[in-house]
mmCIF file of C-alpha atoms in Angstrom:
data_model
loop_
_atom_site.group_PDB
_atom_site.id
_atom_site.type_symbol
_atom_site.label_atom_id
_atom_site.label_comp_id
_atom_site.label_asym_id
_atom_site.label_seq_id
_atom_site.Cartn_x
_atom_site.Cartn_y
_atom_site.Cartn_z
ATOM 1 C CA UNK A 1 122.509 62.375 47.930
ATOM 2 C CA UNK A 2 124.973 59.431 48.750
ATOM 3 C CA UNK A 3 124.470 56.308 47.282
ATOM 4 C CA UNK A 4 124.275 53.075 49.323
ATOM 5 C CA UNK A 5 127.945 52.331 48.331
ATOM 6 C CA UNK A 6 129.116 55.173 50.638
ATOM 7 C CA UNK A 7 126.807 54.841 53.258
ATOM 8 C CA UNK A 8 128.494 51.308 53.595
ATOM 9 C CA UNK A 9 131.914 52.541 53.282
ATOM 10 C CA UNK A 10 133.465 51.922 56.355
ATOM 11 C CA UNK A 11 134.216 54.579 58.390
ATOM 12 C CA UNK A 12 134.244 55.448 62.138
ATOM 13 C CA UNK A 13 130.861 56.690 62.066
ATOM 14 C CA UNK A 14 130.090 53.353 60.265
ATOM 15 C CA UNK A 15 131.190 51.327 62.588
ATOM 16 C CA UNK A 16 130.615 53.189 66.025
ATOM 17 C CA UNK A 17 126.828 53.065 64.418
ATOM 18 C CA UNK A 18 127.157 49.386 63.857
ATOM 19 C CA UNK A 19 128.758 47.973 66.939
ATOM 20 C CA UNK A 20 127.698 50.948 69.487
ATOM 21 C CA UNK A 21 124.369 50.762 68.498
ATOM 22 C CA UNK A 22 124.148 47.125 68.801
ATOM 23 C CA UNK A 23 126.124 46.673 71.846
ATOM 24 C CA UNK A 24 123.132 49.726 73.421
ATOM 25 C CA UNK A 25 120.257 47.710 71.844
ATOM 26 C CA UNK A 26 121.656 44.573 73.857
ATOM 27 C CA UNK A 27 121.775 46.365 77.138
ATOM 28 C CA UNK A 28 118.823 47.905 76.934
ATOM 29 C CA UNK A 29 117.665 43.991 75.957
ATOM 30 C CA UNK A 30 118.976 42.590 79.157
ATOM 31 C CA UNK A 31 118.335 45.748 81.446
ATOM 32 C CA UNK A 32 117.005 43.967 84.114
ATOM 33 C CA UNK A 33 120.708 42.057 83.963
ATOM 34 C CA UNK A 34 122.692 45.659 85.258
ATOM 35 C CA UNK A 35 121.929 49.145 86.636
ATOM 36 C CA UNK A 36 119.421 50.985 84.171
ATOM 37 C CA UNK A 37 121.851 54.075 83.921
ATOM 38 C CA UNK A 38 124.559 51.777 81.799
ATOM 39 C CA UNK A 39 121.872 51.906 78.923
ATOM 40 C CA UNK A 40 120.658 55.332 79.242
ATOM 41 C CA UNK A 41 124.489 56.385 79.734
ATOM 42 C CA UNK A 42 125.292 54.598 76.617
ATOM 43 C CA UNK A 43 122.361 55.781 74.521
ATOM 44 C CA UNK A 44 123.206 59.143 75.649
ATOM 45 C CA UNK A 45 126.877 58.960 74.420
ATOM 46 C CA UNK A 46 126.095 57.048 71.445
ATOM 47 C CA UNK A 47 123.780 59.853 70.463
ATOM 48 C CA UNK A 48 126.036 62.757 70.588
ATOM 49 C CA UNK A 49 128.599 61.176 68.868
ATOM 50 C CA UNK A 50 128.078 61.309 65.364
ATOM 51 C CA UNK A 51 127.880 65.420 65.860
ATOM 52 C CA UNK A 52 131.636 65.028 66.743
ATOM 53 C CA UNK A 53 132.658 62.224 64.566
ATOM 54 C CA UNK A 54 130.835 64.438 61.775
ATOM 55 C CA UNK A 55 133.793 67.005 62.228
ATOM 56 C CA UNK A 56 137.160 66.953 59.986
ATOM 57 C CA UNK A 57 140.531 66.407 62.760
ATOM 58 C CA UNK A 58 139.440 66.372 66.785
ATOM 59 C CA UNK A 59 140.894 62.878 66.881
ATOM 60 C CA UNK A 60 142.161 63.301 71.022
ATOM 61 C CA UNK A 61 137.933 64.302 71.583
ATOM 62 C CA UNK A 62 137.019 61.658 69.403
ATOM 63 C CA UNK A 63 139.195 59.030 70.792
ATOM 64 C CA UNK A 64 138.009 59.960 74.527
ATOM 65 C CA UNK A 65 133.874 59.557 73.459
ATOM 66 C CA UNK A 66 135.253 56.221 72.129
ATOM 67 C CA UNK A 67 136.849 55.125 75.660
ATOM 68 C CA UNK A 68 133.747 56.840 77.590
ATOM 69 C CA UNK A 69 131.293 54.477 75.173
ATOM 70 C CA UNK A 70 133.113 51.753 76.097
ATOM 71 C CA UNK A 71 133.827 52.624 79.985
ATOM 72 C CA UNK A 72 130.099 52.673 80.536
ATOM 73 C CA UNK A 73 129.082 49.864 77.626
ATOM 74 C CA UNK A 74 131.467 46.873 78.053
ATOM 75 C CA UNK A 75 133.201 47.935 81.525
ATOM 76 C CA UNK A 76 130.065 49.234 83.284
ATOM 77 C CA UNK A 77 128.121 45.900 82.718
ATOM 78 C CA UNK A 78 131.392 44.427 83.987
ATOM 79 C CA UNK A 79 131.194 46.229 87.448
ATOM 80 C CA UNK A 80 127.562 46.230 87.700
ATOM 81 C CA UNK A 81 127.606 42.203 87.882
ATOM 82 C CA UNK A 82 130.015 42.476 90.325
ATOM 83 C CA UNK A 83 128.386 44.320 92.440
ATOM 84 C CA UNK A 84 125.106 42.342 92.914
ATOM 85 C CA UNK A 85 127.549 39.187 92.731
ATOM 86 C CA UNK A 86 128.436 41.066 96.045
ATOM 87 C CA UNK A 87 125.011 40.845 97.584
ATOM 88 C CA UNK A 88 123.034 38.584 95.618
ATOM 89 C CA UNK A 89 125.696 35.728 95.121
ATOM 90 C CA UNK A 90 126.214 34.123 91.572
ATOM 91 C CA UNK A 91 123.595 34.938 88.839
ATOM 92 C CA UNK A 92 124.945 35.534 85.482
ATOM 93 C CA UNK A 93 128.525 34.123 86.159
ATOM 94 C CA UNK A 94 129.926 31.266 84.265
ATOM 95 C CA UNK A 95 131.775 28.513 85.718
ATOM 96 C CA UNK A 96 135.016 28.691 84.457
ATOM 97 C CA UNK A 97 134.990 32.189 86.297
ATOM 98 C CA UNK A 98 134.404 30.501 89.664
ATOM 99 C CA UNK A 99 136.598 27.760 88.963
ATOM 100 C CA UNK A 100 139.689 29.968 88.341
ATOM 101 C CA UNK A 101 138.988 32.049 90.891
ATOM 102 C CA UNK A 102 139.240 28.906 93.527
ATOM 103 C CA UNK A 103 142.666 28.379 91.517
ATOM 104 C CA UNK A 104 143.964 30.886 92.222
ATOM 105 C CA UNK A 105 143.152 31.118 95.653
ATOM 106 C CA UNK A 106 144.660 27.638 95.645
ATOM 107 C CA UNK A 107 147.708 28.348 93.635
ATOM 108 C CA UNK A 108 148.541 31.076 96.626
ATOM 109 C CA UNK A 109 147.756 28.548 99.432
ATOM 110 C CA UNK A 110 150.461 25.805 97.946
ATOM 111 C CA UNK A 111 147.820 23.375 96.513
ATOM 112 C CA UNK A 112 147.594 21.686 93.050
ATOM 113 C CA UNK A 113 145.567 22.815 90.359
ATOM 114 C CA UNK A 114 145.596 19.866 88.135
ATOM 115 C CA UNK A 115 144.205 16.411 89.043
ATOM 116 C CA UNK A 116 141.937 17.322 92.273
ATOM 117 C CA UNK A 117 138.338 17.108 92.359
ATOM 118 C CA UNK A 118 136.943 20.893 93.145
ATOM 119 C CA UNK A 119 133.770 19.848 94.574
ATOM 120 C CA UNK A 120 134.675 21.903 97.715
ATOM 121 C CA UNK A 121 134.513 24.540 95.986
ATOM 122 C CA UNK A 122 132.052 27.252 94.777
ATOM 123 C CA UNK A 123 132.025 25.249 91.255
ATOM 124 C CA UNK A 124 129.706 23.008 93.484
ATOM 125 C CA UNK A 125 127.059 25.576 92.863
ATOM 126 C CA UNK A 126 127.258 24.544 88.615
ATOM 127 C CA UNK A 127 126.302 20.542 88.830
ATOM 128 C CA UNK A 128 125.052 20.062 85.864
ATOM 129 C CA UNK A 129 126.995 20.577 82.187
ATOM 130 C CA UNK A 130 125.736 20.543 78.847
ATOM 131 C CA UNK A 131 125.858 16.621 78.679
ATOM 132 C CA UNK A 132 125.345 15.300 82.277
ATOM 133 C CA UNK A 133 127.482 16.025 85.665
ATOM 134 C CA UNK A 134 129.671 18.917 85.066
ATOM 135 C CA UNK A 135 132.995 17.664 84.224
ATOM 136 C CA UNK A 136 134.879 20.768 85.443
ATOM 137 C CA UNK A 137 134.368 19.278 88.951
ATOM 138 C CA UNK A 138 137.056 16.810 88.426
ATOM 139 C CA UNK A 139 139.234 18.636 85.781
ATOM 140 C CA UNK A 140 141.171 21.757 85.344
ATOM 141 C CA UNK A 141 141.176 22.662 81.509
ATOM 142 C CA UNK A 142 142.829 25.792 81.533
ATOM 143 C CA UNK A 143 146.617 27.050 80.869
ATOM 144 C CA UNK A 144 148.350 27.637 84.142
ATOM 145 C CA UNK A 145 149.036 31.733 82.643
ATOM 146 C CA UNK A 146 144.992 31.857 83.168
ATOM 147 C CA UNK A 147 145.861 31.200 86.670
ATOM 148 C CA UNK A 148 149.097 33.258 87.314
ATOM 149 C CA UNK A 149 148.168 36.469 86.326
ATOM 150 C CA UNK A 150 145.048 36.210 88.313
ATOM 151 C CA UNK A 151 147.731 35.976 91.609
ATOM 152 C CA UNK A 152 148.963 39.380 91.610
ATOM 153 C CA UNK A 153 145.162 40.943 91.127
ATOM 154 C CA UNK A 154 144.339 39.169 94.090
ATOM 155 C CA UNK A 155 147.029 39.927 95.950
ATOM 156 C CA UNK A 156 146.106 43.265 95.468
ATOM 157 C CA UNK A 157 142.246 42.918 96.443
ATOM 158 C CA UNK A 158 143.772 40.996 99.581
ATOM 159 C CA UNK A 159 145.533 43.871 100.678
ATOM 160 C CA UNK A 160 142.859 46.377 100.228
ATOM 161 C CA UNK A 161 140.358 43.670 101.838
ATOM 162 C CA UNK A 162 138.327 43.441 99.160
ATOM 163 C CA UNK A 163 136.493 40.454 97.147
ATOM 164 C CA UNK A 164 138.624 38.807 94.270
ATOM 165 C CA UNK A 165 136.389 38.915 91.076
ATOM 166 C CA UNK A 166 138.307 37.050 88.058
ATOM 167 C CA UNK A 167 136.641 39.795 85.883
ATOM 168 C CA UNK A 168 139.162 42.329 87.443
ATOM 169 C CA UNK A 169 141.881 40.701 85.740
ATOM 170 C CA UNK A 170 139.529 40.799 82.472
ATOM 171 C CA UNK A 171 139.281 44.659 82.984
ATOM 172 C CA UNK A 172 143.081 45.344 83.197
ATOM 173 C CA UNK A 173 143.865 42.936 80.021
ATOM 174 C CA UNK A 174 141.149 44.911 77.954
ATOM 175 C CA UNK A 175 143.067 48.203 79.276
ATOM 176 C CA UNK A 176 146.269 46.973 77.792
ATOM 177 C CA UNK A 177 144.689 45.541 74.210
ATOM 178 C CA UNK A 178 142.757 49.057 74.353
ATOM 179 C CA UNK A 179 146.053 50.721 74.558
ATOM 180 C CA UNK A 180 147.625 48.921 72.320
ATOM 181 C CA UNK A 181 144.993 49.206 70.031
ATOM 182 C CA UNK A 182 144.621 53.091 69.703
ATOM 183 C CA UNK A 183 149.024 52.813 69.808
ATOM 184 C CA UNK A 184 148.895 51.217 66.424
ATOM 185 C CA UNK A 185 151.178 52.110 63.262
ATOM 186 C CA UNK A 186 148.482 52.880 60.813
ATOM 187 C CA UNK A 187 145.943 55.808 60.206
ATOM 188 C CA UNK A 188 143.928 56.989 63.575
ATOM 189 C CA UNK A 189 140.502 55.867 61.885
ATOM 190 C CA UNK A 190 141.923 52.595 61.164
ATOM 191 C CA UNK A 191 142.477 52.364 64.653
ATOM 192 C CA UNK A 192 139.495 53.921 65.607
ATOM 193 C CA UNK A 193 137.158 51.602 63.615
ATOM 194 C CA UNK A 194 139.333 48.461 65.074
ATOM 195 C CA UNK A 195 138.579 49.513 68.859
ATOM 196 C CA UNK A 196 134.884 50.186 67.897
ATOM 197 C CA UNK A 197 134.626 46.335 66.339
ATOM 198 C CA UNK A 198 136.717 44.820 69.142
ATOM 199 C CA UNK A 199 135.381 46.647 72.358
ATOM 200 C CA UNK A 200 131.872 47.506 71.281
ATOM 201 C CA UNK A 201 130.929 44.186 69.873
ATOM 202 C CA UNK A 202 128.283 42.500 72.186
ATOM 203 C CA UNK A 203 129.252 39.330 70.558
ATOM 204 C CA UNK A 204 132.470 39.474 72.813
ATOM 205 C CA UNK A 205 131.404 42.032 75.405
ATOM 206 C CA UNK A 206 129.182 39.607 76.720
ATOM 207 C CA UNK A 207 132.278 37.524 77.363
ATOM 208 C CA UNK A 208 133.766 39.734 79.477
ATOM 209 C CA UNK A 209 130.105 40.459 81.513
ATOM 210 C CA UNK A 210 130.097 37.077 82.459
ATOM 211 C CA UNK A 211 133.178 36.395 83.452
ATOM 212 C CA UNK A 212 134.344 33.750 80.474
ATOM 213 C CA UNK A 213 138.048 33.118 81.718
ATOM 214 C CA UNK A 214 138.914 32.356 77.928
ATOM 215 C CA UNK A 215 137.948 35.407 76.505
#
């Protein structure tokens, strides 16, 4: 029988238990939050998984139930708010999405970013801060790259006369730090384990549900 010393070694299993099951115990938490198939998808996955990861080699099928776990566990969520955002207006959103968003859509329009008051803006619809008035209304905190690569998205979403959610541009940079994650120079389960802690975690998933611009 192991001892407790290798159960806590880590190991993909380890952590696709620790972070997987976590991240599915959080949705299933919040259920009411997305569609109820993104936590009976995820339970599903996260189920069958340890019969695969239990087998020696397979890295390409293990690497894919990895990505599908996180498809429908940190991107699902993602496109799930979007979609009642679509119908229902803002509910779980947080400002700084909504204020970027009106950035950008000023940025391509010729106006200023810095120094104007965006009370004509959705932001309206966030008041009140943590301390009083919500001081967003009359400041821009963020880097101007926030901004930028938020134009081309849009652009795009123009074009195919769709809505511009800032949580599109959110999707496509965890696409490129997922790629680059699983492109690494060191062993496949090293890599492994880091996309399960990074992309699996609802510590920072969360982030990316709600639209935190700063993520």
């Amino acid at each position: 029988m192991p001892n407790l010393r290798t159960l806590l070694r880590p190991s993909p299993m380890a952590y696709v238990a620790l972070f997987g099951g976590a991240q599915v115990a959080v949705l299933w938490l919040v259920r009411d939050w997305f569609a109820l198939w993104i936590p009976v998808a995820g339970t599903v996955v996260l189920a069958l998984m340890p019969f695969l990861l239990r087998r020696a080699g397979l890295w390409p099928l293990k690497t894919l139930a990895l990505v599908t776990l996180i498809g429908i566990t940190t991107v699902g969520p993602v496109l799930s708010s979007m979609e009642t955002r679509s119908h229902l207006g803002l509910t779980l959103e947080q400002d700084g999405l909504v204020q970027t968003e009106a950035a950008v859509d000023r940025l391509i329009h010729g106006h200023a970013i810095y120094g104007v008051d965006w009370s004509d803006t959705a932001l309206a619809q966030f008041p009140i801060g943590p301390d009083g008035p919500n001081p967003a209304l009359k400041h821009f905190v963020y880097f101007p790259l926030q901004v930028l690569v938020g134009v081309p998205v849009r652009a795009v979403t123009d074009a195919l006369g769709v809505g511009f959610d800032y949580r599109l541009v959110l999707i496509a940079w965890l696409l490129i730090a997922l790629l680059a994650v699983l492109n690494l120079p060191v062993p496949v389960e090293v890599r492994y384990m880091v996309a399960a802690c990074l992309f699996c975690d609802p510590l920072i998933a969360r982030f990316f549900w709600t639209g935190h611009n700063d993520v």
